[in-house]
Amino acid sequence: MDMLQVWLVNSKQHSITFLRLLNQEKYIKVISCIIKMMEMLEKKVVSITLLQTQLHILLQKIQNMVKRYLKLKWEWLYILPIQVINWMI
């Protein structure tokens, strides 16, 4: 197994759990797509170069999703205390 396959196997469950917590079904589909590509690689249906290109695109999408999630999380952490203070006044 090369490093790409090892990464996919190790990160698969964690990624799916993380994305389910975010309730983002479309991103679960992205992870499922990565898993399918890994299976195709194991069966030698697809070349490693093509797979790496597709993975790069998918990982960029995941990175963007995480950035959006973190931005929302920080906004929520900032807004919540203000709402609590307003409620108490």
Tab-separated table of N, CA and C in Angstrom:
chain	number	residue	atom	x	y	z
A	1	MET	N	0.841	-1.186	0.000
A	1	MET	CA	0.000	0.000	0.000
A	1	MET	C	0.880	1.241	0.000
A	2	ASP	N	0.573	2.183	-0.880
A	2	ASP	CA	1.354	3.422	-0.874
A	2	ASP	C	0.765	4.393	0.160
A	3	MET	N	1.414	5.547	0.307
A	3	MET	CA	1.013	6.512	1.339
A	3	MET	C	-0.400	7.048	1.105
A	4	LEU	N	-0.782	7.210	-0.135
A	4	LEU	CA	-2.111	7.709	-0.455
A	4	LEU	C	-3.183	6.744	0.053
A	5	GLN	N	-2.981	5.472	-0.215
A	5	GLN	CA	-3.944	4.472	0.245
A	5	GLN	C	-3.986	4.408	1.772
A	6	VAL	N	-2.834	4.491	2.413
A	6	VAL	CA	-2.771	4.470	3.877
A	6	VAL	C	-3.548	5.652	4.440
A	7	TRP	N	-3.331	6.837	3.837
A	7	TRP	CA	-4.053	8.021	4.299
A	7	TRP	C	-5.554	7.833	4.162
A	8	LEU	N	-5.980	7.309	3.021
A	8	LEU	CA	-7.411	7.117	2.789
A	8	LEU	C	-8.018	6.157	3.804
A	9	VAL	N	-7.348	5.072	4.053
A	9	VAL	CA	-7.857	4.083	5.005
A	9	VAL	C	-7.925	4.689	6.400
A	10	ASN	N	-6.893	5.401	6.819
A	10	ASN	CA	-6.841	5.960	8.167
A	10	ASN	C	-7.818	7.108	8.374
A	11	SER	N	-8.064	7.889	7.344
A	11	SER	CA	-8.882	9.085	7.518
A	11	SER	C	-10.351	8.873	7.169
A	12	LYS	N	-10.661	7.757	6.537
A	12	LYS	CA	-12.021	7.536	6.040
A	12	LYS	C	-13.067	7.672	7.150
A	13	GLN	N	-12.929	6.923	8.205
A	13	GLN	CA	-13.950	6.927	9.249
A	13	GLN	C	-14.015	8.268	9.969
A	14	HIS	N	-12.860	8.835	10.279
A	14	HIS	CA	-12.839	10.121	10.960
A	14	HIS	C	-13.518	11.200	10.115
A	15	SER	N	-13.235	11.214	8.841
A	15	SER	CA	-13.802	12.224	7.943
A	15	SER	C	-15.313	12.098	7.854
A	16	ILE	N	-15.787	10.878	7.705
A	16	ILE	CA	-17.234	10.677	7.601
A	16	ILE	C	-17.917	11.103	8.901
A	17	THR	N	-17.345	10.771	10.035
A	17	THR	CA	-17.912	11.167	11.323
A	17	THR	C	-17.947	12.681	11.451
A	18	PHE	N	-16.851	13.329	11.115
A	18	PHE	CA	-16.765	14.791	11.188
A	18	PHE	C	-17.828	15.445	10.312
A	19	LEU	N	-17.957	14.953	9.102
A	19	LEU	CA	-18.902	15.557	8.168
A	19	LEU	C	-20.348	15.280	8.576
A	20	ARG	N	-20.606	14.135	9.148
A	20	ARG	CA	-21.968	13.866	9.641
A	20	ARG	C	-22.311	14.813	10.779
A	21	LEU	N	-21.349	15.107	11.626
A	21	LEU	CA	-21.588	16.047	12.709
A	21	LEU	C	-21.986	17.414	12.170
A	22	LEU	N	-21.484	17.752	11.013
A	22	LEU	CA	-21.817	19.032	10.396
A	22	LEU	C	-23.140	18.989	9.634
A	23	ASN	N	-23.737	17.814	9.548
A	23	ASN	CA	-24.975	17.642	8.781
A	23	ASN	C	-24.814	18.100	7.338
A	24	GLN	N	-23.727	17.738	6.736
A	24	GLN	CA	-23.464	18.135	5.350
A	24	GLN	C	-23.419	16.881	4.482
A	25	GLU	N	-24.585	16.437	4.070
A	25	GLU	CA	-24.683	15.203	3.296
A	25	GLU	C	-23.879	15.264	1.998
A	26	LYS	N	-23.804	16.442	1.376
A	26	LYS	CA	-23.066	16.517	0.111
A	26	LYS	C	-21.584	16.234	0.329
A	27	TYR	N	-21.051	16.560	1.510
A	27	TYR	CA	-19.643	16.296	1.764
A	27	TYR	C	-19.407	14.838	2.129
A	28	ILE	N	-20.429	14.186	2.664
A	28	ILE	CA	-20.328	12.745	2.870
A	28	ILE	C	-20.215	12.062	1.505
A	29	LYS	N	-20.912	12.605	0.521
A	29	LYS	CA	-20.806	12.076	-0.842
A	29	LYS	C	-19.386	12.240	-1.381
A	30	VAL	N	-18.738	13.350	-1.033
A	30	VAL	CA	-17.358	13.577	-1.482
A	30	VAL	C	-16.459	12.498	-0.906
A	31	ILE	N	-16.605	12.207	0.382
A	31	ILE	CA	-15.794	11.170	1.016
A	31	ILE	C	-16.103	9.810	0.393
A	32	SER	N	-17.366	9.548	0.125
A	32	SER	CA	-17.746	8.291	-0.522
A	32	SER	C	-17.081	8.169	-1.892
A	33	CYS	N	-16.990	9.281	-2.585
A	33	CYS	CA	-16.327	9.293	-3.888
A	33	CYS	C	-14.849	8.933	-3.733
A	34	ILE	N	-14.197	9.469	-2.705
A	34	ILE	CA	-12.793	9.143	-2.451
A	34	ILE	C	-12.647	7.644	-2.184
A	35	ILE	N	-13.555	7.095	-1.408
A	35	ILE	CA	-13.512	5.666	-1.092
A	35	ILE	C	-13.667	4.839	-2.371
A	36	LYS	N	-14.599	5.246	-3.240
A	36	LYS	CA	-14.795	4.536	-4.511
A	36	LYS	C	-13.529	4.600	-5.365
A	37	MET	N	-12.876	5.768	-5.372
A	37	MET	CA	-11.634	5.894	-6.152
A	37	MET	C	-10.559	4.971	-5.593
A	38	MET	N	-10.498	4.869	-4.282
A	38	MET	CA	-9.522	3.984	-3.673
A	38	MET	C	-9.782	2.530	-4.087
A	39	GLU	N	-11.054	2.154	-4.106
A	39	GLU	CA	-11.410	0.794	-4.536
A	39	GLU	C	-11.036	0.566	-5.999
A	40	MET	N	-11.260	1.579	-6.836
A	40	MET	CA	-10.892	1.456	-8.244
A	40	MET	C	-9.377	1.304	-8.396
A	41	LEU	N	-8.641	2.016	-7.556
A	41	LEU	CA	-7.182	1.918	-7.600
A	41	LEU	C	-6.741	0.509	-7.219
A	42	GLU	N	-7.354	-0.042	-6.188
A	42	GLU	CA	-7.015	-1.394	-5.755
A	42	GLU	C	-7.290	-2.407	-6.857
A	43	LYS	N	-8.367	-2.189	-7.615
A	43	LYS	CA	-8.723	-3.094	-8.720
A	43	LYS	C	-7.965	-2.749	-9.999
A	44	LYS	N	-7.158	-1.692	-9.942
A	44	LYS	CA	-6.358	-1.215	-11.083
A	44	LYS	C	-7.225	-0.818	-12.271
A	45	VAL	N	-8.374	-0.211	-11.968
A	45	VAL	CA	-9.272	0.265	-13.008
A	45	VAL	C	-8.871	1.674	-13.440
A	46	VAL	N	-8.212	2.406	-12.543
A	46	VAL	CA	-7.860	3.789	-12.815
A	46	VAL	C	-6.373	3.993	-12.529
A	47	SER	N	-5.762	4.937	-13.230
A	47	SER	CA	-4.336	5.198	-13.016
A	47	SER	C	-4.135	6.047	-11.769
A	48	ILE	N	-2.984	5.927	-11.169
A	48	ILE	CA	-2.661	6.689	-9.959
A	48	ILE	C	-2.629	8.183	-10.256
A	49	THR	N	-2.188	8.579	-11.431
A	49	THR	CA	-2.130	10.001	-11.784
A	49	THR	C	-3.524	10.609	-11.832
A	50	LEU	N	-4.448	9.926	-12.473
A	50	LEU	CA	-5.824	10.400	-12.531
A	50	LEU	C	-6.428	10.466	-11.128
A	51	LEU	N	-6.175	9.465	-10.345
A	51	LEU	CA	-6.693	9.428	-8.978
A	51	LEU	C	-6.141	10.581	-8.146
A	52	GLN	N	-4.862	10.857	-8.270
A	52	GLN	CA	-4.254	11.955	-7.514
A	52	GLN	C	-4.879	13.297	-7.904
A	53	THR	N	-5.138	13.482	-9.182
A	53	THR	CA	-5.763	14.720	-9.648
A	53	THR	C	-7.162	14.867	-9.047
A	54	GLN	N	-7.945	13.807	-9.106
A	54	GLN	CA	-9.299	13.847	-8.558
A	54	GLN	C	-9.273	14.063	-7.048
A	55	LEU	N	-8.348	13.417	-6.373
A	55	LEU	CA	-8.238	13.579	-4.924
A	55	LEU	C	-7.855	15.006	-4.554
A	56	HIS	N	-6.979	15.586	-5.320
A	56	HIS	CA	-6.563	16.967	-5.059
A	56	HIS	C	-7.774	17.900	-5.128
A	57	ILE	N	-8.599	17.734	-6.132
A	57	ILE	CA	-9.804	18.561	-6.290
A	57	ILE	C	-10.762	18.327	-5.121
A	58	LEU	N	-10.978	17.076	-4.771
A	58	LEU	CA	-11.886	16.770	-3.670
A	58	LEU	C	-11.377	17.286	-2.333
A	59	LEU	N	-10.095	17.172	-2.119
A	59	LEU	CA	-9.533	17.659	-0.855
A	59	LEU	C	-9.628	19.178	-0.752
A	60	GLN	N	-9.500	19.873	-1.868
A	60	GLN	CA	-9.691	21.329	-1.858
A	60	GLN	C	-11.128	21.673	-1.459
A	61	LYS	N	-12.088	20.901	-1.963
A	61	LYS	CA	-13.490	21.126	-1.599
A	61	LYS	C	-13.688	20.911	-0.099
A	62	ILE	N	-13.068	19.878	0.432
A	62	ILE	CA	-13.183	19.600	1.863
A	62	ILE	C	-12.532	20.717	2.670
A	63	GLN	N	-11.377	21.185	2.241
A	63	GLN	CA	-10.711	22.293	2.933
A	63	GLN	C	-11.601	23.532	2.972
A	64	ASN	N	-12.235	23.831	1.856
A	64	ASN	CA	-13.126	24.987	1.800
A	64	ASN	C	-14.303	24.817	2.751
A	65	MET	N	-14.850	23.599	2.817
A	65	MET	CA	-15.946	23.330	3.730
A	65	MET	C	-15.507	23.537	5.176
A	66	VAL	N	-14.317	23.055	5.517
A	66	VAL	CA	-13.817	23.201	6.880
A	66	VAL	C	-13.598	24.674	7.209
A	67	LYS	N	-13.074	25.426	6.260
A	67	LYS	CA	-12.882	26.869	6.476
A	67	LYS	C	-14.208	27.560	6.753
A	68	ARG	N	-15.235	27.202	5.954
A	68	ARG	CA	-16.557	27.792	6.182
A	68	ARG	C	-17.095	27.395	7.548
A	69	TYR	N	-16.909	26.135	7.911
A	69	TYR	CA	-17.383	25.651	9.213
A	69	TYR	C	-16.699	26.414	10.351
A	70	LEU	N	-15.390	26.568	10.253
A	70	LEU	CA	-14.661	27.275	11.313
A	70	LEU	C	-15.075	28.734	11.390
A	71	LYS	N	-15.305	29.334	10.243
A	71	LYS	CA	-15.762	30.724	10.241
A	71	LYS	C	-17.111	30.828	10.948
A	72	LEU	N	-18.036	29.949	10.621
A	72	LEU	CA	-19.348	29.953	11.279
A	72	LEU	C	-19.212	29.678	12.772
A	73	LYS	N	-18.343	28.759	13.110
A	73	LYS	CA	-18.153	28.410	14.518
A	73	LYS	C	-17.659	29.628	15.294
A	74	TRP	N	-16.681	30.346	14.765
A	74	TRP	CA	-16.153	31.516	15.460
A	74	TRP	C	-17.175	32.628	15.522
A	75	GLU	N	-17.949	32.800	14.462
A	75	GLU	CA	-19.008	33.805	14.493
A	75	GLU	C	-20.017	33.458	15.580
A	76	TRP	N	-20.366	32.192	15.676
A	76	TRP	CA	-21.309	31.746	16.695
A	76	TRP	C	-20.744	31.980	18.095
A	77	LEU	N	-19.482	31.679	18.293
A	77	LEU	CA	-18.869	31.882	19.605
A	77	LEU	C	-18.795	33.361	19.972
A	78	TYR	N	-18.721	34.195	18.975
A	78	TYR	CA	-18.677	35.638	19.225
A	78	TYR	C	-20.083	36.195	19.497
A	79	ILE	N	-21.053	35.729	18.720
A	79	ILE	CA	-22.414	36.264	18.811
A	79	ILE	C	-23.139	35.764	20.061
A	80	LEU	N	-22.932	34.523	20.437
A	80	LEU	CA	-23.663	33.945	21.565
A	80	LEU	C	-23.497	34.738	22.862
A	81	PRO	N	-22.272	35.084	23.282
A	81	PRO	CA	-22.150	35.852	24.525
A	81	PRO	C	-22.881	37.195	24.460
A	82	ILE	N	-22.890	37.823	23.287
A	82	ILE	CA	-23.587	39.100	23.125
A	82	ILE	C	-25.089	38.891	23.316
A	83	GLN	N	-25.616	37.818	22.751
A	83	GLN	CA	-27.040	37.521	22.897
A	83	GLN	C	-27.398	37.234	24.354
A	84	VAL	N	-26.533	36.525	25.050
A	84	VAL	CA	-26.768	36.217	26.462
A	84	VAL	C	-26.766	37.502	27.281
A	85	ILE	N	-25.820	38.384	27.032
A	85	ILE	CA	-25.743	39.667	27.750
A	85	ILE	C	-27.000	40.492	27.473
A	86	ASN	N	-27.429	40.557	26.222
A	86	ASN	CA	-28.642	41.310	25.877
A	86	ASN	C	-29.867	40.723	26.571
A	87	TRP	N	-29.924	39.421	26.660
A	87	TRP	CA	-31.050	38.755	27.309
A	87	TRP	C	-31.073	39.074	28.805
A	88	MET	N	-29.903	39.172	29.409
A	88	MET	CA	-29.813	39.419	30.842
A	88	MET	C	-30.159	40.872	31.196
A	89	ILE	N	-29.974	41.777	30.260
A	89	ILE	CA	-30.194	43.216	30.548
A	89	ILE	C	-31.644	43.544	30.643
